[in-house]
Coordinates of C-alpha atoms in Angstrom, one line a residue:
Chain V
X174 CA -0.1 0.1 0.1
X175 CA 1.5 3.8 -0.6
X176 CA 2.2 5.4 2.2
X177 CA 0.5 8.7 1.2
X178 CA -0.3 11.5 3.5
X179 CA -4.1 10.4 3.4
X180 CA -2.8 6.9 4.5
X181 CA -1.3 8.6 6.5
X182 CA -3.6 10.4 9.1
X183 CA -5.9 7.4 8.9
X184 CA -3.2 5.2 10.6
X185 CA -2.6 8.2 13.1
X186 CA -6.6 8.4 13.9
X187 CA -6.9 4.2 13.9
X188 CA -4.1 4.1 16.6
X189 CA -5.6 7.4 18.8
X190 CA -9.1 5.3 18.7
X191 CA -7.7 1.7 19.2
X192 CA -5.5 3.2 21.6
X193 CA -7.8 4.6 23.4
X194 CA -9.9 1.1 23.6
X195 CA -7.9 -1.2 25.0
X196 CA -6.3 1.2 27.4
X197 CA -9.7 0.9 29.3
X198 CA -10.2 -2.2 28.9
X199 CA -7.2 -3.5 30.1
X200 CA -7.5 -1.2 33.1
X201 CA -11.9 -2.3 33.7
X202 CA -9.7 -6.1 33.7
X203 CA -7.0 -4.8 36.4
X204 CA -10.1 -3.6 38.2
X205 CA -12.3 -6.8 37.4
X206 CA -9.3 -9.0 38.6
X207 CA -8.9 -6.7 41.9
X208 CA -12.4 -7.8 43.3
X209 CA -13.2 -10.5 44.9
X210 CA -16.6 -12.9 43.9
X211 CA -18.1 -11.7 46.7
X212 CA -17.3 -8.0 46.5
X213 CA -18.8 -8.3 42.8
X214 CA -22.1 -9.5 44.1
X215 CA -22.5 -6.0 45.9
X216 CA -24.8 -2.9 44.0
X217 CA -22.4 -0.7 43.6
X218 CA -24.6 2.2 45.8
X219 CA -27.1 0.8 47.7
X220 CA -30.1 0.1 44.9
X221 CA -28.4 0.3 42.0
X222 CA -26.8 -2.3 39.6
X223 CA -24.6 -4.9 40.8
X224 CA -21.3 -5.1 40.4
X225 CA -21.8 -8.6 38.7
X226 CA -24.3 -7.8 36.5
X227 CA -22.1 -4.2 34.9
X228 CA -19.7 -7.2 34.0
X229 CA -21.9 -8.6 32.3
X230 CA -23.3 -5.7 30.6
X231 CA -19.8 -5.3 29.3
X232 CA -19.5 -8.8 28.5
X233 CA -23.2 -8.9 26.3
X234 CA -21.9 -5.3 24.2
X235 CA -18.6 -6.0 24.0
X236 CA -19.2 -9.1 22.7
X237 CA -22.1 -7.4 20.3
X238 CA -19.4 -5.0 17.9
X239 CA -18.3 -8.5 16.9
X240 CA -21.1 -8.8 14.3
X241 CA -21.8 -4.7 14.2
X242 CA -18.0 -4.2 13.1
X243 CA -18.7 -7.4 10.6
X244 CA -16.1 -10.0 12.4
X245 CA -18.3 -12.6 13.7
X246 CA -20.9 -14.1 15.3
X247 CA -21.3 -12.8 18.4
X248 CA -19.8 -15.4 20.9
X249 CA -22.3 -15.6 23.8
X250 CA -25.3 -14.1 22.6
X251 CA -27.7 -16.9 25.7
X252 CA -25.8 -14.2 27.6
X253 CA -27.9 -11.3 25.8
X254 CA -31.3 -11.5 28.1
X255 CA -30.7 -11.3 31.4
X256 CA -27.9 -8.7 31.1
X257 CA -29.0 -6.9 28.2
X258 CA -33.3 -6.8 27.7
X259 CA -34.0 -6.9 31.7
X260 CA -32.6 -4.3 34.9
X261 CA -30.7 -6.3 37.4
X262 CA -33.2 -8.3 39.0
X263 CA -32.8 -11.3 41.8
X264 CA -34.4 -13.5 39.5
X265 CA -32.4 -13.5 36.6
X266 CA -30.5 -16.6 35.8
X267 CA -26.7 -15.3 35.7
X268 CA -23.8 -17.6 35.0
X269 CA -21.5 -17.3 38.4
X270 CA -18.5 -14.7 38.5
X271 CA -15.9 -17.4 37.5
X272 CA -18.1 -18.1 34.5
X273 CA -18.0 -14.3 33.3
X274 CA -13.9 -13.9 34.2
X275 CA -13.9 -16.7 31.4
X276 CA -16.5 -15.1 28.8
X277 CA -14.2 -11.3 29.8
X278 CA -11.2 -12.8 28.7
X279 CA -12.2 -14.9 25.3
X280 CA -14.5 -11.7 24.5
X281 CA -12.0 -9.3 24.6
X282 CA -8.9 -11.6 23.3
X283 CA -11.3 -12.5 20.4
X284 CA -12.3 -8.7 19.3
X285 CA -8.5 -7.5 20.4
X286 CA -7.1 -10.3 17.7
X287 CA -10.0 -8.8 15.4
X288 CA -8.6 -4.7 16.7
X289 CA -5.7 -5.3 14.9
X290 CA -5.5 -7.6 11.3
X291 CA -8.3 -5.6 10.7
X292 CA -6.5 -2.6 7.2
X293 CA -6.9 0.5 8.3
X294 CA -8.4 1.5 5.5
X295 CA -11.8 -1.4 6.7
X296 CA -12.2 0.8 10.0
X297 CA -14.0 3.7 7.6
X298 CA -15.7 1.7 6.3
X299 CA -19.8 1.1 7.7
X300 CA -21.1 -0.9 10.3
X301 CA -23.2 -3.5 10.2
X302 CA -26.3 -1.8 11.7
X303 CA -25.5 1.3 8.9
X304 CA -27.7 0.8 5.7
X305 CA -25.6 0.9 2.4
X306 CA -27.5 4.0 1.7
X307 CA -27.4 6.0 4.5
X308 CA -24.1 5.3 5.3
X309 CA -23.3 7.3 2.0
X310 CA -25.1 10.3 4.2
X311 CA -23.5 10.0 7.3
X312 CA -19.9 8.4 6.4
X313 CA -18.9 9.1 9.5
X314 CA -20.6 5.9 11.3
X315 CA -18.3 4.3 10.4
X316 CA -16.7 1.3 12.2
X317 CA -14.1 2.8 13.8
X318 CA -16.3 5.5 15.0
X319 CA -18.7 2.2 17.0
X320 CA -15.4 1.7 18.7
X321 CA -15.0 5.1 19.6
X322 CA -18.6 5.4 20.5
X323 CA -18.6 1.9 22.7
X324 CA -15.4 3.1 24.7
X325 CA -17.1 6.1 26.8
X326 CA -20.3 3.2 27.2
X327 CA -17.6 1.3 28.8
X328 CA -16.0 4.5 30.7
X329 CA -19.1 5.4 32.0
X330 CA -19.6 1.8 33.7
X331 CA -16.2 1.2 34.8
X332 CA -16.8 4.5 37.0
X333 CA -19.4 2.3 38.7
X334 CA -17.0 -0.5 39.2
X335 CA -14.7 1.3 40.2
X336 CA -17.2 2.4 43.2
X337 CA -16.5 -1.6 44.6
X338 CA -16.3 -2.6 47.5
X339 CA -18.3 -0.9 48.9
X340 CA -18.5 -0.1 52.6
Chain K
X293 CA -8.5 25.4 1.0
X294 CA -8.2 22.3 -1.3
X295 CA -10.8 19.7 -0.5
X296 CA -8.6 16.9 -1.0
X297 CA -9.4 13.3 0.2
X298 CA -6.8 14.7 2.5
X299 CA -8.2 17.4 4.4
X300 CA -11.5 15.2 4.3
X301 CA -10.4 12.4 6.0
X302 CA -9.3 15.3 8.6
X303 CA -12.4 16.4 8.9
X304 CA -14.9 12.7 9.4
X305 CA -12.3 12.0 12.6
X306 CA -12.4 15.8 13.6
X307 CA -16.5 15.6 14.0
X308 CA -16.6 12.7 14.9
X309 CA -14.8 13.2 18.0
X310 CA -15.9 16.7 18.3
X311 CA -19.5 14.6 18.0
X312 CA -18.7 12.6 20.7
X313 CA -17.5 15.6 23.1
X314 CA -20.5 17.6 22.7
X315 CA -23.1 14.6 22.9
X316 CA -21.3 14.0 26.2
X317 CA -21.6 17.7 27.8
X318 CA -25.0 18.2 27.4
X319 CA -25.7 14.6 28.7
X320 CA -23.3 15.6 31.8
X321 CA -25.1 19.4 31.6
X322 CA -28.6 18.4 31.2
X323 CA -27.5 15.3 34.2
X324 CA -26.6 18.6 36.9
X325 CA -29.5 20.9 36.2
X326 CA -32.3 18.1 36.5
X327 CA -30.1 16.6 40.5
X328 CA -30.9 19.2 43.3
X329 CA -28.3 21.6 45.3
X330 CA -29.0 19.3 48.7
X331 CA -28.7 15.9 45.9
X332 CA -25.6 17.1 44.1
X333 CA -24.0 17.0 48.4
X334 CA -24.6 13.5 49.3
X335 CA -22.4 11.4 48.1
X336 CA -22.4 9.4 44.4
X337 CA -21.8 6.0 47.2
X338 CA -21.6 5.8 50.5
X339 CA -17.8 7.1 51.7
X340 CA -17.6 8.2 47.9
X341 CA -16.7 11.3 46.4
X342 CA -19.7 13.3 46.6
X343 CA -21.5 14.7 43.3
X344 CA -20.3 18.6 44.5
X345 CA -16.5 17.2 44.0
X346 CA -16.8 15.5 41.0
X347 CA -18.9 18.6 39.0
X348 CA -16.5 20.5 40.7
X349 CA -13.2 18.2 38.7
X350 CA -14.6 18.5 35.8
X351 CA -15.2 22.2 36.0
X352 CA -11.5 22.7 37.1
X353 CA -10.1 19.7 34.2
X354 CA -12.7 21.0 31.4
X355 CA -10.9 24.3 32.3
X356 CA -7.9 23.1 32.0
X357 CA -7.7 21.6 28.8
X358 CA -8.5 25.7 27.4
X359 CA -4.5 26.1 27.8
X360 CA -3.9 22.2 27.4
X361 CA -5.6 23.0 23.5
X362 CA -3.4 26.6 23.3
X363 CA -6.8 27.6 23.8
X364 CA -6.5 30.3 26.4
X365 CA -5.5 31.0 29.3
X366 CA -7.8 28.7 32.9
X367 CA -10.6 30.8 33.3
X368 CA -11.2 29.5 37.3
X369 CA -7.5 28.1 38.3
X370 CA -8.2 28.8 42.0
X371 CA -11.0 25.4 41.3
X372 CA -7.5 23.5 40.8
X373 CA -7.4 23.2 44.8
X374 CA -10.3 22.2 46.4
X375 CA -11.3 19.6 43.1
X376 CA -7.6 18.8 41.5
X377 CA -5.3 18.2 44.6
X378 CA -7.4 17.4 47.8
X379 CA -9.2 14.5 47.8
X380 CA -13.0 15.7 48.8
X381 CA -13.1 16.6 51.7
X382 CA -15.2 18.4 54.1
X383 CA -13.0 20.9 55.3
X384 CA -12.5 21.8 51.8
X385 CA -13.1 25.8 50.7
X386 CA -15.7 24.8 48.3
X387 CA -18.0 27.7 45.8
X388 CA -21.2 27.0 46.3
X389 CA -23.3 24.9 43.9
X390 CA -25.5 27.5 42.1
X391 CA -21.9 29.1 41.7
X392 CA -20.6 25.8 40.4
X393 CA -23.6 26.2 37.2
X394 CA -22.4 28.8 36.0
X395 CA -19.0 27.7 36.1
X396 CA -20.3 25.1 34.2
X397 CA -21.5 26.9 31.6
X398 CA -19.1 29.2 31.1
X399 CA -16.3 27.2 30.8
X400 CA -18.0 24.3 28.1
X401 CA -19.2 27.8 26.8
X402 CA -16.4 29.1 26.2
X403 CA -14.3 25.4 25.5
X404 CA -17.2 25.0 22.4
X405 CA -16.6 28.1 21.1
X406 CA -13.1 27.4 20.8
X407 CA -13.7 24.4 19.0
X408 CA -16.5 25.5 17.0
X409 CA -13.4 27.7 14.9
X410 CA -9.5 25.2 15.1
X411 CA -8.9 24.7 11.5
X412 CA -9.3 20.9 11.0
X413 CA -5.7 20.5 10.4
X414 CA -5.0 22.4 13.5
X415 CA -6.7 20.2 15.8
X416 CA -3.8 17.3 14.3
X417 CA -0.9 20.5 15.9
X418 CA 0.1 19.5 19.3
X419 CA -1.4 20.3 22.9
X420 CA 0.8 21.9 24.8
X421 CA 2.2 19.1 27.5
X422 CA 3.8 17.4 25.3
X423 CA 7.1 19.3 23.7
X424 CA 7.4 19.5 19.4
X425 CA 10.8 16.9 19.8
X426 CA 8.6 14.5 21.4
X427 CA 5.7 15.4 19.3
X428 CA 7.8 14.6 16.1
X429 CA 7.6 11.5 17.4
X430 CA 4.1 10.6 18.0
X431 CA 2.5 12.3 16.7
X432 CA -1.0 10.9 17.9
X433 CA -0.5 13.0 21.2
X434 CA -2.2 16.3 19.0
X435 CA -5.1 18.5 20.3
X436 CA -7.8 15.7 18.9
X437 CA -6.2 13.4 21.1
X438 CA -7.0 14.9 24.6
X439 CA -9.8 15.4 23.3
X440 CA -10.6 11.9 23.3
X441 CA -8.7 11.4 26.5
X442 CA -10.9 14.0 28.2
X443 CA -14.5 12.4 26.9
X444 CA -13.3 8.9 28.2
X445 CA -12.4 10.7 32.0
X446 CA -15.7 12.3 31.8
X447 CA -17.8 9.5 31.0
X448 CA -16.1 8.0 34.3
X449 CA -17.4 10.8 36.2
X450 CA -20.5 11.3 34.5
X451 CA -21.1 7.0 35.1
X452 CA -20.8 7.8 38.7
X453 CA -22.7 10.8 38.8
X454 CA -25.9 9.7 37.4
X455 CA -25.8 7.0 40.8
X456 CA -27.6 10.3 41.8
X457 CA -30.2 10.9 44.4
X458 CA -28.3 8.6 46.4
X459 CA -31.3 6.5 48.0

């Protein structure tokens, strides 16, 4: 590929976006590793979501990035009901924290593998939830923008998980 | 300016980044407007930061973006002690919530004015805390990247503010 100024600019922006994503995923993973299983079943504040719910919610939302970024099918569609469609509640059927810890690693490892391999110019093509027709009018709704927005969503919930353990 | 493909690409990155920033600032502003002064002096979770501290902290960090982005001097350097250098504590001298509400609006309005006027190519120049020499080696440490990172920081604390009122 010719190393034109345009490719340089694209590569720079992809790097900025993926660096931010990776840094936040790693920081959240480190936070979850530090929290015990018992701490993760506490609510982050009185009457609010439990750590296990937020952990499962992030796994589901990031797992859904796999098809949205047109990488592959979601790995754990069975988690959508408890962690996305329903609010946190004691009656939900949830996997154990130990099981979620494994799924956290496999989903993020798989995403990272795809992300690192996607050619720079491909990041500026449409993601799966916008039609080719709409994308022609709104070219900012590309795959990289999806990562940008999901990074914000992750930061939002990381701020809440950082309140654990609830003293 | 010639409307070359490179300029188009740059304009797209700038739009993606500034759209994300503006959307999060507006959402946080709407959240703060919805919370009463009494609710904002509550802690977001037992033993954690109070709403007033997080509000002041975001004002200070965003105010400091004015010089970091090489726009102008900070507007409220007097807030740094209570909201950045010190942890939240009852002994801190803090402005009233009403005063902070005004400062929130003036800082974000001023930032937005500068951001909207900065030419696209200027976003890819260095921010004020990196030397020209280091920037030559690390061109991703540009002004736009600073906005990208501050957007993540804002989302983190917005997730915490969203836990108010503490029931």
